[in-house]
Short mmCIF file of C-alpha atoms in Angstrom, two decimals:
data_model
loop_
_atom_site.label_atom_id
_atom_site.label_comp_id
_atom_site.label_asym_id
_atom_site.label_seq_id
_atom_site.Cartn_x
_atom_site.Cartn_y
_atom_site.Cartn_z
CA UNK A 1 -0.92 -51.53 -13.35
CA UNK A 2 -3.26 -49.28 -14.68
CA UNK A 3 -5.88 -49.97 -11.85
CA UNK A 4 -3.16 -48.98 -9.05
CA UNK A 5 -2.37 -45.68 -10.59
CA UNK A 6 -5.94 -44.54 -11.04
CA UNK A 7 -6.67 -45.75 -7.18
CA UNK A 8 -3.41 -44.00 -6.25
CA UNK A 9 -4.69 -40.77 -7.95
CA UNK A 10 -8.17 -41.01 -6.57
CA UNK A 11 -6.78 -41.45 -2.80
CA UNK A 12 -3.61 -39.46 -3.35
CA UNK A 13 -0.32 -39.58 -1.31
CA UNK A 14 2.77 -39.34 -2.68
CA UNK A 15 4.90 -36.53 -4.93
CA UNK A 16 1.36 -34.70 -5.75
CA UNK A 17 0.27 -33.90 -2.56
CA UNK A 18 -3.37 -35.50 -2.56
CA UNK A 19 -5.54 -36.43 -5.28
CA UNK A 20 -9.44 -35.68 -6.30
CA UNK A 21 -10.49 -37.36 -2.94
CA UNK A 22 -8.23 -34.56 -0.82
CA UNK A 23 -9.53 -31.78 -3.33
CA UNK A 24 -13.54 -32.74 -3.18
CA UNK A 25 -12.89 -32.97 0.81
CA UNK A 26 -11.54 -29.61 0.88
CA UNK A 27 -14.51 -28.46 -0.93
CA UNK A 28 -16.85 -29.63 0.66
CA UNK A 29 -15.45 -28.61 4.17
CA UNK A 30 -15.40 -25.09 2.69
CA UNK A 31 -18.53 -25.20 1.59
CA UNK A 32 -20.00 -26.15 4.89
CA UNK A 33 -18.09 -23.35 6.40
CA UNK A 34 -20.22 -21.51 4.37
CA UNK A 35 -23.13 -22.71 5.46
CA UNK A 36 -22.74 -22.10 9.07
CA UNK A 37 -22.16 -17.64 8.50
CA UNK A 38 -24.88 -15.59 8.13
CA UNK A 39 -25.31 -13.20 5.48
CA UNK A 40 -22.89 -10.76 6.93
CA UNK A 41 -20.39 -12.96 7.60
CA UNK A 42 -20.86 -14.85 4.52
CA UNK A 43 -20.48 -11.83 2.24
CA UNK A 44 -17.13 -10.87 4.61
CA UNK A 45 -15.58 -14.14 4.01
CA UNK A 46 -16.27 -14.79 0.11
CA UNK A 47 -15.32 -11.00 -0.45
CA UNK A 48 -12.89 -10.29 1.92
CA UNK A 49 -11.33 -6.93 0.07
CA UNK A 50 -14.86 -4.89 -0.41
CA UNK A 51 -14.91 -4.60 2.97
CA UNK A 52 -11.44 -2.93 3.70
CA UNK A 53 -12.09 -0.47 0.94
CA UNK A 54 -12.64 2.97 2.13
CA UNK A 55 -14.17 3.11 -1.75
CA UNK A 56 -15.23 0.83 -4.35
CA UNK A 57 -13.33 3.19 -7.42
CA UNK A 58 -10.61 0.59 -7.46
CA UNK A 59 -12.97 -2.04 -7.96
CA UNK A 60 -15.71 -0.55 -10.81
CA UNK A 61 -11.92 0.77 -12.59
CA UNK A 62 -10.95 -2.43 -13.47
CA UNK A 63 -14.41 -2.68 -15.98
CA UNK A 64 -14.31 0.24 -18.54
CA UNK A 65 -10.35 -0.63 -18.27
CA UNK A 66 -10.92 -4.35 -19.67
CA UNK A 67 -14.19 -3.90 -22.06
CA UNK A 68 -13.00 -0.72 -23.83
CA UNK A 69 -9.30 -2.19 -24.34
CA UNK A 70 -11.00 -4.95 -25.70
CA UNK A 71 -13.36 -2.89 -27.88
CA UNK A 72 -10.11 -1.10 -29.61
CA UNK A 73 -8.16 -4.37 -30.00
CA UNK A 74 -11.36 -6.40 -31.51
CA UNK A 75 -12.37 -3.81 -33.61
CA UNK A 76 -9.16 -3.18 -35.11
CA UNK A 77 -8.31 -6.80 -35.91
CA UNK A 78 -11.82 -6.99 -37.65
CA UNK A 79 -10.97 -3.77 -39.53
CA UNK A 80 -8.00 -4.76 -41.00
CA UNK A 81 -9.72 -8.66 -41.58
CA UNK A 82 -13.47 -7.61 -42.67
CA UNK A 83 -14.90 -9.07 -40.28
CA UNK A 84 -18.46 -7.40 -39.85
CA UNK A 85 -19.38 -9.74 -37.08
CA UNK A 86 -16.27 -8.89 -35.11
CA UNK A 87 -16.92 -5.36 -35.35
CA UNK A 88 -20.46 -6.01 -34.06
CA UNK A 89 -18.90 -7.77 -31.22
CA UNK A 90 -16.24 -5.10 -30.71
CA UNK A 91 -19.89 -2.56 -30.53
CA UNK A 92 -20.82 -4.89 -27.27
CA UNK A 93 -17.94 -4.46 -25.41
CA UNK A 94 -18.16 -0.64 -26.60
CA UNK A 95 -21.36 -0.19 -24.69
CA UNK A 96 -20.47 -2.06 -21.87
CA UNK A 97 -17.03 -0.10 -21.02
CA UNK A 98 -19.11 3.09 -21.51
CA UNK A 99 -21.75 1.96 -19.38
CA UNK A 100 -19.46 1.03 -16.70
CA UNK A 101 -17.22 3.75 -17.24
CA UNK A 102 -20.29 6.16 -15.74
CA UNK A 103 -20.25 3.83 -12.48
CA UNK A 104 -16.15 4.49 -12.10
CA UNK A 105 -16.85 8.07 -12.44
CA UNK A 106 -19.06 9.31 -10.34
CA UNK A 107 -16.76 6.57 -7.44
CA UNK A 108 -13.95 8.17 -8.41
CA UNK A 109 -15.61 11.61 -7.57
CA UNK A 110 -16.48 10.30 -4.20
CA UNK A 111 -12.86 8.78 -3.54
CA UNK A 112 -11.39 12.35 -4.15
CA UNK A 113 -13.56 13.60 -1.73
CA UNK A 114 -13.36 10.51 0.92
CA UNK A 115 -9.81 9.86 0.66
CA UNK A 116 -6.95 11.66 2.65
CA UNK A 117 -4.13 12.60 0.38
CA UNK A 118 -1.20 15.17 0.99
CA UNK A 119 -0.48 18.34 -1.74
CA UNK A 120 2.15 16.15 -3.82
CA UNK A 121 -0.79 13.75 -4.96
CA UNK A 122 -3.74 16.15 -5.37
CA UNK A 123 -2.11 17.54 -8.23
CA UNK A 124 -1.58 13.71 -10.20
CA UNK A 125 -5.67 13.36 -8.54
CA UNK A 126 -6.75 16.08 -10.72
CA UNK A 127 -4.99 15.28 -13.90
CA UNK A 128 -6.58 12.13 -13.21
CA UNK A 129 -9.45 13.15 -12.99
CA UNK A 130 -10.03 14.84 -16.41
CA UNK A 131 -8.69 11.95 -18.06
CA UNK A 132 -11.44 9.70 -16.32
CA UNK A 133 -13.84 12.49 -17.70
CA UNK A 134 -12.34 12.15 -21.11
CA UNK A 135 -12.60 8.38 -21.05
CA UNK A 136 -16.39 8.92 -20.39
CA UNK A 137 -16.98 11.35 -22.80
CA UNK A 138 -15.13 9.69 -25.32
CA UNK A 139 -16.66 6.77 -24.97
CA UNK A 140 -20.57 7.51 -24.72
CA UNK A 141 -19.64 9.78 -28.09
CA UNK A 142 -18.19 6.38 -30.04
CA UNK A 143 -21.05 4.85 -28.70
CA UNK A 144 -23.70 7.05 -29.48
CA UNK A 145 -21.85 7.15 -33.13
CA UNK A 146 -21.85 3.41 -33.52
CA UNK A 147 -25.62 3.12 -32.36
CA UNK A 148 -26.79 6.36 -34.69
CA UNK A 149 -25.25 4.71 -37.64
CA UNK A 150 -27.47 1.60 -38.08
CA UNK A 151 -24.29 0.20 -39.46
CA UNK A 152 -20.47 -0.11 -39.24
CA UNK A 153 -18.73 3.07 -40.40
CA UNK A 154 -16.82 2.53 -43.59
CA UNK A 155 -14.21 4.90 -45.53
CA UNK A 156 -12.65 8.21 -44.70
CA UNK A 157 -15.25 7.52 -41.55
CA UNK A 158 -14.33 4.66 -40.19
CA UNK A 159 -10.75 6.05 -40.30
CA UNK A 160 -11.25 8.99 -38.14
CA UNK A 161 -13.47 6.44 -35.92
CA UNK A 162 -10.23 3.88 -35.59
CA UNK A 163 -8.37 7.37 -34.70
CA UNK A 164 -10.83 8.26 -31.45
CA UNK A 165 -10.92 4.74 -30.73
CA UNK A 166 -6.60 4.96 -30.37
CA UNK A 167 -6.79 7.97 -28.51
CA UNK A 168 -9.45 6.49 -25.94
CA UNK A 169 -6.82 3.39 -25.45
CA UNK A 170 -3.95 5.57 -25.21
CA UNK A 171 -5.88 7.98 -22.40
CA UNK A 172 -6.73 4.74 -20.12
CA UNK A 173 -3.45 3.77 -20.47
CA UNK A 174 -2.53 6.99 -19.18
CA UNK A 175 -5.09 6.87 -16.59
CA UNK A 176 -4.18 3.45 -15.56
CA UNK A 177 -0.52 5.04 -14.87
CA UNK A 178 -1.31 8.00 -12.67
CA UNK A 179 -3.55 5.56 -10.49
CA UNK A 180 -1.19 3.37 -9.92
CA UNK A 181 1.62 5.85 -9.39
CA UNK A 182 -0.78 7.45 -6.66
CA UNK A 183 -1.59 3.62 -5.08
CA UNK A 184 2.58 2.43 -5.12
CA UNK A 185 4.41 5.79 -5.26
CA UNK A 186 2.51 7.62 -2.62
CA UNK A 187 0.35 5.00 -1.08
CA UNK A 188 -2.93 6.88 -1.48
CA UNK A 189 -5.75 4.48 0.37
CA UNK A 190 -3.05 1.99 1.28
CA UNK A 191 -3.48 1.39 5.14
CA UNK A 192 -0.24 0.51 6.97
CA UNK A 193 0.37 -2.84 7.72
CA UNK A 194 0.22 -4.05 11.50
CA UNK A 195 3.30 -5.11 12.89
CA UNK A 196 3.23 -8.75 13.69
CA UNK A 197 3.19 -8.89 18.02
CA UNK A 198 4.70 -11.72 19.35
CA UNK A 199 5.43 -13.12 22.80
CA UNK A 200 8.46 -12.29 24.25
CA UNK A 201 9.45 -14.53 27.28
CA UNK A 202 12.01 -12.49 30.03
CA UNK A 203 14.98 -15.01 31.06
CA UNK A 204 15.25 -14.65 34.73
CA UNK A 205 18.71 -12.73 35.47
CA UNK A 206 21.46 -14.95 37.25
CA UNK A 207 21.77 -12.00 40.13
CA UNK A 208 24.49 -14.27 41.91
CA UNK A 209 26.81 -14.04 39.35
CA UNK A 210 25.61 -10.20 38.89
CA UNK A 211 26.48 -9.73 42.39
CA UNK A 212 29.99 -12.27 42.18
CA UNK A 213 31.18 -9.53 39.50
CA UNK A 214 30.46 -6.97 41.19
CA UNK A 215 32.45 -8.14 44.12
CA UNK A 216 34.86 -8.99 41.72
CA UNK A 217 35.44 -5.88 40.78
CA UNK A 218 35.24 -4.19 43.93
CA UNK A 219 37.72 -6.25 45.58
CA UNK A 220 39.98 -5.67 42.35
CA UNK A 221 39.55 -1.79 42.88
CA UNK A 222 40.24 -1.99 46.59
CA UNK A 223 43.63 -4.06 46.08
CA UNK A 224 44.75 -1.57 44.31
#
């Protein structure tokens, strides 16, 4: 019993739509795919969405987004636990969103220049803008703090360090809103979708019963 469900599994069929022989197939005929691009075309099919970006801001955004977010949450936890190593993990992802926040920056620069938006958006741009600034700023001065200490902040300190740390969370949170109310509200870099063409066959016009009508009528309008 046992033998015929594992073979069953193996060669699939059934409810669950092919088993590990259909899956390692599939693999392996997208892997040879892959084999037969070049570079170019490689690259185009792995990464399809680089390619269609007029900028890559909405790619390097999602970075300092994720590693400082993390860096508040972990360091808060270990705060409120004592856990030292924590914190020194919580440093890590410090550095990281700060180094990556520099990268955003300076794309996001370039996307304000590159990308066509109308007077209702440039406004929500700008604000974003300085809060992309203050994320940067903010977060190269916690880092620089972190690093200059030697050691964890403790006391009054560490307090006023938990504080910055809650108003660099609370600033991408608000940065994270005004980009996407410039992507969904106003559709800022958001190319128009083609329509979908399809072929439309003529049905040949019955011109006998076209003409019978008309006849029809005529002779009804004469009658009369």
């Amino acid at each position: 019993m046992m033998d015929n469900f594992l073979s069953f599994q193996i060669h699939g069929g059934g409810d669950h739509g092919g088993g590990v022989a259909e899956s390692v197939s599939s693999l392996l005929t997208s892997l040879e795919g892959f084999s037969n691009h070049g570079p170019g075309e490689l690259f185009s099919s792995i990464l399809p969405g680089i390619l269609g970006m007029e900028n890559i801001h909405p790619l390097l955004v999602h970075f300092p987004i994720a590693f400082l977010s993390a860096f508040f949450a972990v360091d808060l936890i270990a705060t409120i636990a004592k856990k030292s190593q924590w914190r020194n993990t919580a440093s890590w992802f410090l550095y990281f969103g700060a180094l990556s926040a520099i990268f955003t920056v300076i794309a996001g620069f370039n996307a304000a220049e590159t990308v066509a938006h109308g007077e209702d958006v440039h406004e929500i741009m700008d604000h974003h803008e300085h809060i992309g600034l203050s994320i940067l700023s903010l977060s190269l001065g916690l880092s620089a703090w972190r690093l200059k200490s030697g050691a964890l902040v403790t006391g009054w300190t560490n307090s006023f360090f938990l504080a910055l740390s809650a108003l660099l969370f609370g600033l991408i949170v608000q940065g994270a809103d005004l980009g996407g109310l410039m992507v969904y509200q106003y559709g800022v870099a958001v190319k128009t979708a083609q329509p979908l063409v399809t072929d439309i066959t003529l049905q040949p016009t019955d011109t006998s019963t076209q003409v019978h009508d008309h006849d029809h009528h005529h002779e009804h309008n004469h009658s009369h």
